[in-house]
Coordinates of C-alpha atoms in Angstrom, one line a residue:
M1 CA 7.5 15.2 -17.7
S2 CA 6.6 18.4 -15.8
I3 CA 5.7 18.2 -12.1
K4 CA 2.5 20.0 -12.8
R5 CA 1.4 17.3 -15.2
K6 CA 2.3 14.5 -12.7
N7 CA 0.1 16.3 -10.1
S8 CA -2.9 16.5 -12.5
T9 CA -5.9 14.3 -11.8
I10 CA -6.2 13.1 -15.4
Y11 CA -2.6 11.9 -15.4
L12 CA -3.1 10.0 -12.1
I13 CA -6.3 8.4 -13.4
S14 CA -4.6 7.3 -16.6
K15 CA -1.7 5.7 -14.7
L16 CA -4.1 3.9 -12.4
L17 CA -6.1 2.5 -15.3
W18 CA -2.9 1.3 -16.9
H19 CA -1.8 -0.6 -13.8
V20 CA -5.2 -2.3 -13.3
R21 CA -5.8 -3.2 -17.0
G22 CA -5.6 -6.8 -15.9
I23 CA -9.0 -6.5 -14.2
G24 CA -10.6 -6.4 -17.7
F25 CA -12.3 -3.7 -19.8
I26 CA -15.8 -4.9 -19.0
K27 CA -15.3 -4.8 -15.2
L28 CA -13.8 -1.3 -15.5
L29 CA -16.7 -0.2 -17.7
I30 CA -19.6 -1.4 -15.5
P31 CA -19.4 1.4 -13.0
I32 CA -19.3 4.0 -15.8
V33 CA -22.4 2.5 -17.5
L34 CA -24.3 2.4 -14.2
I35 CA -23.3 6.0 -13.6
I36 CA -24.8 7.0 -17.0
I37 CA -28.0 5.0 -16.4
S38 CA -28.4 6.6 -13.0
G39 CA -28.1 10.1 -14.6
L40 CA -30.8 9.3 -17.2
L41 CA -33.1 7.9 -14.6
E42 CA -32.7 11.0 -12.4
S43 CA -33.6 13.1 -15.5
F44 CA -36.8 11.0 -16.1
T45 CA -37.7 11.3 -12.4
T46 CA -37.4 15.1 -12.4
F47 CA -39.5 15.5 -15.6
S48 CA -42.1 13.1 -14.3
T49 CA -42.4 15.2 -11.1
L50 CA -43.5 18.1 -13.2
T51 CA -46.2 16.0 -14.8
F52 CA -47.3 14.6 -11.5
L53 CA -47.6 18.0 -9.9
Q54 CA -49.4 19.4 -13.0
R55 CA -51.9 16.6 -12.8
L56 CA -52.6 17.5 -9.1
T57 CA -53.1 21.2 -9.9
T58 CA -55.1 20.9 -13.2
D59 CA -58.9 20.6 -13.3
S60 CA -60.5 17.7 -15.1
I61 CA -61.7 19.7 -18.1
Q62 CA -58.3 21.2 -18.8
L63 CA -56.6 17.8 -18.3
E64 CA -59.0 16.3 -20.9
L65 CA -58.0 19.0 -23.4
T66 CA -54.4 18.3 -22.7
N67 CA -54.8 14.6 -23.2
K68 CA -55.5 15.2 -26.9
T69 CA -52.1 16.9 -27.5
N70 CA -49.8 15.1 -25.0
F71 CA -49.5 11.3 -24.7
I72 CA -48.2 11.5 -21.1
Y73 CA -51.4 13.2 -19.9
S74 CA -53.5 10.6 -21.7
I75 CA -52.3 7.9 -19.2
P76 CA -54.9 7.3 -16.5
Q77 CA -54.0 8.8 -13.1
D78 CA -53.8 5.5 -11.2
K79 CA -51.5 4.0 -13.9
F80 CA -49.4 7.1 -14.0
L81 CA -49.0 7.0 -10.2
L82 CA -47.8 3.4 -10.4
I83 CA -45.3 4.4 -13.2
F84 CA -44.1 7.4 -11.2
V85 CA -43.5 5.3 -8.0
F86 CA -41.8 2.6 -10.0
L87 CA -39.5 5.2 -11.6
I88 CA -38.5 6.6 -8.2
L89 CA -37.8 3.1 -6.9
I90 CA -35.8 2.0 -9.9
T91 CA -33.8 5.2 -9.8
S92 CA -32.9 4.6 -6.1
Y93 CA -32.0 1.0 -7.0
F94 CA -29.6 2.0 -9.7
R95 CA -28.0 4.6 -7.4
I96 CA -27.5 1.9 -4.8
I97 CA -25.9 -0.6 -7.2
T98 CA -23.8 2.1 -8.7
L99 CA -22.4 2.8 -5.3
Q100 CA -21.9 -0.9 -4.6
S101 CA -20.2 -1.3 -8.0
S102 CA -17.9 1.6 -7.4
L103 CA -16.9 0.3 -3.9
S104 CA -16.3 -3.2 -5.3
L105 CA -14.0 -1.9 -8.0
S106 CA -12.1 0.2 -5.5
S107 CA -11.7 -2.8 -3.3
K108 CA -10.3 -4.9 -6.2
V109 CA -8.0 -2.1 -7.2
G110 CA -6.8 -1.8 -3.6
Q111 CA -5.9 -5.5 -3.4
I112 CA -4.0 -5.3 -6.7
F113 CA -2.0 -2.2 -5.6
A114 CA -1.3 -3.5 -2.1
V115 CA 0.2 -6.7 -3.6
K116 CA 2.1 -4.8 -6.3
V117 CA 3.6 -2.3 -3.8
Y118 CA 4.6 -5.1 -1.4
K119 CA 6.1 -7.2 -4.1
K120 CA 8.0 -4.2 -5.5
I121 CA 9.5 -3.4 -2.1
L122 CA 10.6 -7.0 -1.7
T123 CA 12.1 -7.2 -5.2
I124 CA 14.0 -3.9 -5.4
P125 CA 17.8 -4.3 -5.2
Y126 CA 19.1 -5.2 -1.8
K127 CA 21.3 -2.1 -1.6
K128 CA 18.3 0.2 -2.0
L129 CA 16.0 -1.9 0.3
I130 CA 18.4 -1.7 3.3
S131 CA 18.7 2.0 3.0
M132 CA 14.9 2.4 3.5
N133 CA 13.3 2.9 6.9
S134 CA 11.0 0.0 7.9
S135 CA 8.2 2.4 9.0
E136 CA 8.4 4.1 5.5
S137 CA 7.9 0.6 3.9
I138 CA 4.9 -0.1 6.2
S139 CA 3.4 3.3 5.4
K140 CA 3.8 2.7 1.6
V141 CA 2.1 -0.7 1.7
V142 CA -0.8 0.2 4.1
N143 CA -1.5 3.9 4.3
H144 CA -0.5 5.1 0.8
V145 CA -2.4 2.2 -0.8
N146 CA -5.4 3.1 1.3
G147 CA -5.1 6.7 0.1
L148 CA -5.0 5.5 -3.5
V149 CA -8.2 3.5 -2.8
Y150 CA -9.9 6.5 -1.4
F151 CA -8.7 8.5 -4.4
L152 CA -10.3 6.0 -6.8
N153 CA -13.5 5.6 -4.9
S154 CA -13.9 9.4 -4.6
M155 CA -13.3 9.7 -8.3
L156 CA -16.1 7.2 -9.1
L157 CA -18.5 8.9 -6.7
F158 CA -17.5 12.2 -8.1
L159 CA -18.4 11.0 -11.7
S160 CA -21.6 9.5 -10.4
A161 CA -22.6 12.8 -8.7
I162 CA -21.6 14.8 -11.8
A163 CA -23.7 12.6 -14.1
V164 CA -26.8 13.0 -11.8
A165 CA -26.2 16.8 -11.5
F166 CA -25.8 17.1 -15.3
A167 CA -29.0 15.1 -16.0
I168 CA -31.1 17.1 -13.5
S169 CA -29.7 20.4 -14.8
L170 CA -30.5 19.4 -18.4
T171 CA -34.1 18.5 -17.5
L172 CA -34.7 21.7 -15.6
L173 CA -33.4 23.6 -18.7
T174 CA -35.9 21.9 -21.0
I175 CA -38.7 22.8 -18.6
N176 CA -37.8 26.5 -18.2
I177 CA -34.5 27.6 -19.7
K178 CA -34.1 30.8 -17.8
F179 CA -34.8 29.4 -14.4
G180 CA -32.8 26.2 -15.2
I181 CA -29.7 28.3 -16.2
L182 CA -30.0 30.5 -13.2
L183 CA -30.2 27.6 -10.7
S184 CA -27.6 25.3 -12.3
L185 CA -25.0 27.9 -13.1
S186 CA -25.4 29.6 -9.7
L187 CA -24.6 26.3 -7.8
L188 CA -21.8 25.4 -10.2
F189 CA -20.2 28.9 -10.1
I190 CA -20.1 29.0 -6.3
Y191 CA -18.5 25.5 -6.0
F192 CA -16.1 26.3 -8.8
L193 CA -14.8 29.4 -7.1
I194 CA -14.3 27.5 -3.8
A195 CA -12.5 24.7 -5.7
I196 CA -10.1 27.1 -7.5
Y197 CA -9.4 29.1 -4.4
N198 CA -8.5 26.0 -2.3
K199 CA -6.8 23.8 -4.9
K200 CA -3.2 24.5 -3.7
F201 CA -4.2 24.2 0.0
L202 CA -5.7 20.7 -0.7
F203 CA -2.5 19.4 -2.3
L204 CA -0.4 20.8 0.6
A205 CA -2.8 19.3 3.2
S206 CA -2.6 16.0 1.3
K207 CA 1.2 16.1 1.6
I208 CA 1.2 17.0 5.3
V209 CA -1.3 14.1 6.1
A210 CA 0.8 11.6 4.2
I211 CA 4.1 12.6 5.9
S212 CA 2.5 12.8 9.3
I213 CA 1.2 9.2 9.0
E214 CA 4.6 8.0 8.0
K215 CA 6.2 9.8 11.0
E216 CA 3.6 8.4 13.4
I217 CA 4.2 4.8 12.3
K218 CA 8.0 5.4 12.7
Q219 CA 7.4 6.9 16.2
V220 CA 5.3 4.0 17.5
Q221 CA 7.6 1.4 15.9
E222 CA 10.7 2.9 17.4
S223 CA 9.1 3.3 20.8
I224 CA 8.0 -0.4 21.0
K225 CA 11.5 -1.5 19.9
N226 CA 13.1 0.6 22.6
I227 CA 10.5 0.0 25.4
R228 CA 13.1 -1.2 27.9
T229 CA 15.1 2.1 27.6
I230 CA 11.9 4.2 27.7
K231 CA 10.7 2.5 30.9
L232 CA 14.0 2.4 32.7
N233 CA 14.6 6.1 31.9
S234 CA 11.0 7.3 32.4
Y235 CA 10.8 8.6 28.8
Q236 CA 7.1 7.8 28.4
E237 CA 5.9 11.4 28.7
S238 CA 8.4 12.7 26.1
E239 CA 7.5 10.0 23.7
V240 CA 3.8 10.7 24.1
N241 CA 4.5 14.4 23.5
I242 CA 6.2 13.7 20.2
L243 CA 3.2 11.6 19.1
R244 CA 0.8 14.3 20.4
D245 CA 2.5 16.9 18.1
L246 CA 2.3 14.6 15.1
E247 CA -1.3 13.9 15.8
R248 CA -2.2 17.5 16.1
N249 CA -0.6 18.3 12.7
L250 CA -2.4 15.3 11.1
R251 CA -5.8 15.9 12.6
V252 CA -5.8 19.7 12.0
N253 CA -5.3 19.2 8.3
Q254 CA -7.8 16.4 8.1
E255 CA -10.3 18.7 9.9
K256 CA -9.7 21.5 7.4
V257 CA -10.2 19.1 4.5
G258 CA -13.4 17.8 6.0
F259 CA -14.7 21.3 6.7
L260 CA -13.9 22.4 3.2
G261 CA -15.7 19.5 1.6
N262 CA -19.0 20.0 3.5
F263 CA -19.5 23.7 4.5
P264 CA -20.6 25.0 1.0
K265 CA -23.7 22.7 1.2
Y266 CA -25.1 24.4 4.3
L267 CA -24.4 27.8 3.0
I268 CA -26.1 27.1 -0.4
E269 CA -29.1 25.4 1.3
S270 CA -29.9 28.6 3.1
L271 CA -29.6 30.7 -0.1
L272 CA -31.9 28.2 -2.0
I273 CA -34.6 28.4 0.7
L274 CA -34.5 32.2 0.5
A275 CA -34.8 32.1 -3.3
F276 CA -37.8 29.8 -3.2
V277 CA -39.5 31.9 -0.6
I278 CA -39.2 35.0 -2.9
L279 CA -40.3 33.1 -6.0
S280 CA -43.3 31.5 -4.2
N281 CA -44.4 34.9 -3.1
R282 CA -44.1 36.2 -6.7
F283 CA -45.9 33.2 -8.3
S284 CA -48.8 33.4 -5.8
N285 CA -49.9 36.6 -7.6
N286 CA -49.5 35.0 -11.1
I287 CA -52.7 34.5 -13.2
N288 CA -51.7 30.9 -14.0
S289 CA -50.9 30.2 -10.4
K290 CA -51.7 26.5 -10.6
Y291 CA -49.2 25.9 -13.4
S292 CA -46.7 28.2 -11.6
I293 CA -47.1 26.2 -8.4
S294 CA -46.5 22.9 -10.2
L295 CA -43.5 24.5 -12.0
L296 CA -42.1 25.8 -8.7
G297 CA -42.7 22.4 -7.1
T298 CA -40.7 20.7 -9.9
Y299 CA -37.9 23.2 -9.4
A300 CA -38.0 22.6 -5.6
F301 CA -37.8 18.9 -6.2
G302 CA -35.0 19.4 -8.8
A303 CA -33.1 21.6 -6.4
I304 CA -33.4 19.1 -3.6
K305 CA -31.9 16.5 -5.9
L306 CA -29.4 18.9 -7.6
L307 CA -27.8 20.4 -4.4
P308 CA -26.8 17.0 -2.9
A309 CA -25.5 15.8 -6.2
I310 CA -23.3 18.9 -6.7
S311 CA -22.3 18.9 -3.0
Q312 CA -21.4 15.2 -3.2
A313 CA -19.3 15.9 -6.4
F314 CA -17.5 18.7 -4.6
A315 CA -16.9 16.7 -1.4
N316 CA -15.5 13.8 -3.4
W317 CA -13.3 16.2 -5.5
V318 CA -11.9 17.4 -2.2
K319 CA -11.3 13.8 -1.1
M320 CA -9.5 13.1 -4.4
K321 CA -7.2 16.1 -3.9
S322 CA -6.5 15.2 -0.3
H323 CA -5.3 11.7 -1.3
T324 CA -3.3 12.9 -4.4
V325 CA 0.1 12.6 -2.7
S326 CA -0.6 9.0 -1.5
T327 CA -1.6 8.1 -5.0
Q328 CA 1.5 9.7 -6.4
K329 CA 3.7 7.9 -4.0
V330 CA 2.2 4.5 -4.9
L331 CA 2.6 5.1 -8.6
E332 CA 6.2 6.3 -8.0
I333 CA 7.0 3.0 -6.1
L334 CA 5.8 1.0 -9.1
T335 CA 8.3 2.7 -11.3
W336 CA 11.2 1.4 -9.2
K337 CA 13.5 -1.1 -10.9
S338 CA 12.9 -4.6 -9.7
E339 CA 15.3 -7.6 -9.7
E340 CA 14.4 -10.0 -12.5
I341 CA 13.5 -12.9 -10.1
N342 CA 12.0 -15.0 -12.8
T343 CA 15.4 -15.6 -14.4
V344 CA 16.3 -17.9 -11.5
E345 CA 14.0 -20.6 -12.9
N346 CA 16.3 -21.1 -15.9
I347 CA 19.6 -21.4 -13.9
I348 CA 20.6 -24.2 -11.6
I349 CA 24.0 -24.2 -9.9
N350 CA 25.4 -27.7 -9.1
N351 CA 28.6 -29.1 -7.7
V352 CA 30.1 -25.9 -6.2
N353 CA 33.8 -26.6 -5.6
S354 CA 35.3 -23.1 -5.1
I355 CA 34.3 -19.7 -3.9
E356 CA 37.0 -17.0 -4.4
L357 CA 37.2 -13.3 -3.9
K358 CA 39.7 -11.3 -6.0
D359 CA 40.7 -7.7 -5.4
I360 CA 37.4 -6.8 -3.8
T361 CA 36.7 -3.2 -2.8
L362 CA 33.4 -2.1 -1.4
Q363 CA 32.2 1.4 -0.8
N364 CA 29.3 2.8 1.2
Q365 CA 26.6 5.2 -0.2
D366 CA 28.9 8.2 0.5
G367 CA 31.7 6.7 -1.6
K368 CA 33.8 5.8 1.4
N369 CA 35.7 2.5 1.3
L370 CA 34.5 -0.2 3.7
I371 CA 37.0 -2.8 2.6
E372 CA 39.9 -2.6 0.1
N373 CA 41.6 -5.2 -2.1
V374 CA 40.2 -8.2 -0.4
N375 CA 41.5 -11.6 -1.6
M376 CA 40.1 -14.8 0.0
K377 CA 39.3 -18.3 -1.0
L378 CA 36.7 -20.4 0.8
E379 CA 37.4 -24.1 1.1
K380 CA 34.7 -26.8 1.2
G381 CA 34.6 -28.7 4.4
K382 CA 36.3 -26.0 6.5
I383 CA 34.8 -23.2 8.7
I384 CA 36.1 -19.7 7.8
G385 CA 36.0 -17.1 10.5
I386 CA 36.0 -13.3 10.0
S387 CA 36.6 -11.0 13.0
G388 CA 36.6 -7.2 13.3
E389 CA 35.1 -4.4 15.2
S390 CA 31.5 -3.4 14.9
G391 CA 31.1 -1.4 11.7
S392 CA 34.3 -2.7 10.1
G393 CA 32.5 -4.2 7.1
K394 CA 32.0 -7.9 8.2
S395 CA 28.3 -8.0 7.3
S396 CA 28.9 -6.0 4.1
L397 CA 31.5 -8.6 3.0
L398 CA 29.0 -11.4 3.8
D399 CA 26.4 -9.7 1.6
L400 CA 28.8 -9.7 -1.3
I401 CA 29.5 -13.4 -0.9
C402 CA 25.8 -14.2 -0.7
G403 CA 25.1 -12.3 -3.9
L404 CA 22.9 -9.7 -2.3
N405 CA 25.2 -6.8 -3.1
Y406 CA 28.0 -6.0 -5.6
A407 CA 31.5 -4.7 -5.2
S408 CA 32.8 -1.3 -6.3
N409 CA 35.8 -3.1 -7.7
G410 CA 37.0 -6.7 -8.0
N411 CA 35.2 -9.9 -8.6
I412 CA 33.7 -13.0 -6.8
F413 CA 34.0 -16.3 -8.6
I414 CA 31.8 -19.4 -8.1
N415 CA 33.4 -22.4 -9.9
D416 CA 35.3 -19.9 -12.1
T417 CA 32.0 -18.1 -13.0
K418 CA 32.0 -14.4 -12.2
L419 CA 29.2 -13.3 -9.8
D420 CA 28.3 -10.2 -11.8
Y421 CA 25.1 -8.6 -10.5
K422 CA 24.9 -6.1 -13.4
K423 CA 25.7 -8.2 -16.4
D424 CA 24.4 -11.6 -15.3
P425 CA 21.7 -11.0 -12.6
G426 CA 20.1 -14.4 -13.2
F427 CA 23.3 -16.2 -12.0
C428 CA 23.3 -14.0 -8.9
Y429 CA 19.7 -14.9 -8.1
A430 CA 20.4 -18.6 -8.7
W431 CA 23.5 -18.4 -6.4
R432 CA 21.3 -16.9 -3.6
M433 CA 19.3 -20.2 -3.7
C434 CA 22.5 -21.9 -2.7
V435 CA 22.9 -19.9 0.4
S436 CA 21.5 -20.1 4.0
I437 CA 22.1 -17.4 6.4
V438 CA 21.7 -16.8 10.2
E439 CA 21.6 -13.1 10.7
Q440 CA 22.8 -10.9 13.5
R441 CA 19.2 -9.7 14.0
I442 CA 17.1 -12.9 14.2
Y443 CA 14.0 -12.9 12.0
L444 CA 11.2 -15.1 13.5
N445 CA 7.5 -15.0 12.6
D446 CA 4.8 -15.0 15.2
C447 CA 3.9 -18.6 14.7
S448 CA 5.0 -22.0 16.0
I449 CA 8.6 -23.2 16.4
I450 CA 8.2 -25.8 13.7
E451 CA 6.6 -23.3 11.3
N452 CA 9.7 -21.0 11.8
I453 CA 11.9 -23.9 10.8
F454 CA 10.0 -25.4 7.9
G455 CA 7.7 -22.5 6.8
Q456 CA 4.3 -21.1 7.9
G457 CA 1.4 -23.6 7.7
I458 CA 3.7 -26.6 8.3
T459 CA 2.8 -28.7 11.3
A460 CA 4.4 -31.9 12.7
D461 CA 1.7 -34.1 11.3
K462 CA 2.3 -32.8 7.8
L463 CA 6.0 -33.8 7.7
T464 CA 7.1 -36.9 5.8
K465 CA 9.0 -39.6 7.7
S466 CA 12.4 -38.5 6.1
N467 CA 11.7 -34.8 7.1
K468 CA 10.9 -35.8 10.7
Q469 CA 14.2 -37.7 10.9
K470 CA 16.0 -34.8 9.4
L471 CA 14.4 -32.4 11.9
L472 CA 15.5 -34.5 14.8
E473 CA 19.1 -34.6 13.6
I474 CA 19.2 -30.8 13.1
L475 CA 17.6 -30.1 16.5
K476 CA 20.3 -32.3 18.0
I477 CA 23.0 -30.3 16.1
C478 CA 21.5 -27.0 17.4
Q479 CA 21.2 -28.3 21.0
L480 CA 17.4 -28.0 20.8
N481 CA 16.4 -31.5 22.0
N482 CA 14.5 -30.0 24.9
M483 CA 12.2 -28.1 22.5
I484 CA 10.9 -31.3 20.8
P485 CA 7.7 -31.3 23.0
R486 CA 7.3 -27.5 22.4
L487 CA 7.4 -27.5 18.6
S488 CA 3.8 -26.4 18.2
E489 CA 4.2 -23.5 20.7
R490 CA 4.2 -19.9 19.3
V491 CA 7.4 -17.9 19.6
G492 CA 5.7 -14.5 19.8
E493 CA 6.4 -11.3 17.8
G494 CA 10.0 -11.4 16.7
G495 CA 10.5 -14.4 19.0
N496 CA 9.9 -12.3 22.2
L497 CA 8.6 -15.4 24.0
L498 CA 12.0 -17.1 23.7
S499 CA 15.4 -16.3 25.1
G500 CA 18.0 -14.8 22.8
G501 CA 19.9 -18.1 22.6
E502 CA 16.8 -20.1 21.8
A503 CA 15.9 -17.7 19.0
Q504 CA 19.4 -18.0 17.5
R505 CA 19.4 -21.8 17.6
I506 CA 15.9 -21.9 16.0
A507 CA 17.3 -19.6 13.2
L508 CA 20.3 -21.9 12.8
A509 CA 17.9 -24.9 12.5
R510 CA 16.0 -23.1 9.8
A511 CA 19.2 -22.5 7.9
L512 CA 20.4 -26.1 8.2
I513 CA 17.0 -27.6 7.2
K514 CA 17.4 -26.1 3.7
D515 CA 20.7 -28.1 3.3
R516 CA 22.4 -25.5 1.0
I517 CA 26.0 -25.5 -0.1
L518 CA 27.0 -22.2 1.7
L519 CA 26.1 -21.5 5.3
V520 CA 26.7 -18.0 6.6
L521 CA 26.7 -17.2 10.3
D522 CA 26.7 -13.4 11.0
E523 CA 27.2 -12.7 14.7
C524 CA 24.6 -15.4 15.5
T525 CA 26.1 -16.9 18.7
S526 CA 26.1 -13.8 20.9
G527 CA 23.3 -15.3 23.0
L528 CA 25.1 -18.6 23.7
D529 CA 27.5 -19.5 26.5
N530 CA 30.9 -20.9 25.5
K531 CA 29.9 -24.5 26.4
L532 CA 26.8 -24.5 24.3
Q533 CA 28.6 -22.7 21.4
N534 CA 31.4 -25.3 21.4
K535 CA 28.9 -28.2 21.2
I536 CA 27.2 -26.6 18.2
F537 CA 30.5 -26.0 16.4
K538 CA 31.6 -29.6 16.9
S539 CA 28.4 -30.8 15.4
L540 CA 28.7 -28.3 12.5
K541 CA 32.2 -29.6 11.7
K542 CA 30.8 -33.1 11.3
I543 CA 28.3 -32.0 8.6
S544 CA 30.6 -29.4 7.0
K545 CA 32.3 -32.0 4.7
N546 CA 30.2 -31.0 1.7
K547 CA 29.5 -27.4 2.6
F548 CA 31.2 -24.0 2.7
I549 CA 30.7 -22.4 6.2
I550 CA 31.7 -18.8 6.9
M551 CA 31.2 -17.1 10.2
A552 CA 31.5 -13.5 11.4
A553 CA 32.0 -12.2 14.9
H554 CA 33.6 -9.1 16.5
R555 CA 35.2 -11.3 19.2
Q556 CA 38.0 -13.6 18.0
E557 CA 37.2 -15.9 21.0
A558 CA 33.9 -16.8 19.3
L559 CA 35.8 -18.0 16.2
M560 CA 38.2 -20.4 18.0
A561 CA 36.5 -23.4 16.4
C562 CA 37.1 -22.1 12.9
D563 CA 39.8 -23.7 10.7
T564 CA 40.9 -20.3 9.3
I565 CA 40.4 -16.8 10.7
Y566 CA 40.6 -13.5 9.0
K567 CA 40.4 -10.0 10.5
I568 CA 39.2 -6.8 9.0
E569 CA 41.3 -3.9 10.2
N570 CA 41.9 -0.5 8.5
Y571 CA 39.8 -1.6 5.5
K572 CA 42.0 -4.6 4.9
L573 CA 41.4 -8.3 5.3
K574 CA 44.3 -10.1 7.0
K575 CA 44.7 -13.8 7.6
L576 CA 45.6 -14.6 11.2
D577 CA 48.1 -17.2 12.1

């Protein structure tokens, strides 16, 4: 498919509708029906204005003669006035509920796409996910989805304004075809020229705004993560200057888009006033001046309604174009291939007795080998240690064993069943449910200690008696007995209210509470002193009888409690004596 077609508004709208088809045809149709009704009511209101003005400027004898030939003029003045007022009010009412319906639909669509994008990011293959920048993911879920909502809302408001403008123009044409054509086509022609001239600029501005927002999120996120370094080295001013430059680029383009969407209205207003001054002067000398005044009044009323409608249509078209790139990015994300997570429901792995790696070779994204020809067998009831320098491939090897990644060559066998991510993804997903991991970078939610162990929303009073007993046993293994009175305390963002060692032990407790067959410890004891570490390892040995435990650390001293130790050196895995 050509890039030009993917950039087209019609293509984007068709893809949006396909993704939100679950909302239901009726709910999608309601705003369109309301838009059509609003347009028709505007047409009736404009035509009724002519009748109303003619009644005011026509004497009683002429009005009596007109009554015989026109039904509308036969309606008594007081009743017609009530009908006219009712028509104005009902028109305003339908415009309001059309706006509310459009915003409601945009809100529902925003919720759908936010969930879809977030789910897509979490379910793409692990290898692709870890290559993404976290600020890029945040921007996709929040800012680009917001851009898509603005695109959709602007589209509905654009259609509403176009329907009103079309209805008013058609009514003015039926009253006086020459004047109607002159007024309608003049306004449309001016806006059309401005739109064509600025189309490329709007797409470019949309791209710059989307990229600038991503860069700002990244800048703020990295600054917060490195706040110690920034404060100790007095880098605050340089960090602020980077954000200032990004903000300038973002706001200048938003300013240009905002100006472009609104300036034609003020220009055309002045031209319309001049035109009506000239026409008023001309009609004042007309023989049938009373009719001319009513006609001119009707066109003044029509112009007052038509100009905002066309201006609103143009402004919303500008907004649509300015959010085109965000909409494209969201739709592109939804084309990414996801892992088939539902297949895990049909596969259960029981009684794992062996985990074996045979001739494993793993490459990075550049095709360079991280590890070569690795052969290793994990034994149940024993703790296996893997040492190696930072960047030697320890974590990558653990990812393979956990079923998160796949090898370039070689195989991993679980009970003689090949862990084949490409041919049998369901088995890989099922195997992941057999694994608990304590990572090098501890992941804690900003909630209570007990929620970080059992899951958000879980409090001590909701635990069963057996779970309470299990929790006490695991807290003892992790040397967290002193935290029993503090289980309801919040840990802060990323666990920043805890020490490094406390955060690591809570993460270990979370892994142990799941009671899975394979426990993976990836550089997870760096915040512990040797005495505390030895106590935890002694406790782990007691519960390792029916588990596979594998631990990685760059210092061999941290692995002294392991039964067998391997070392990754020069891409090879060697067993140490």
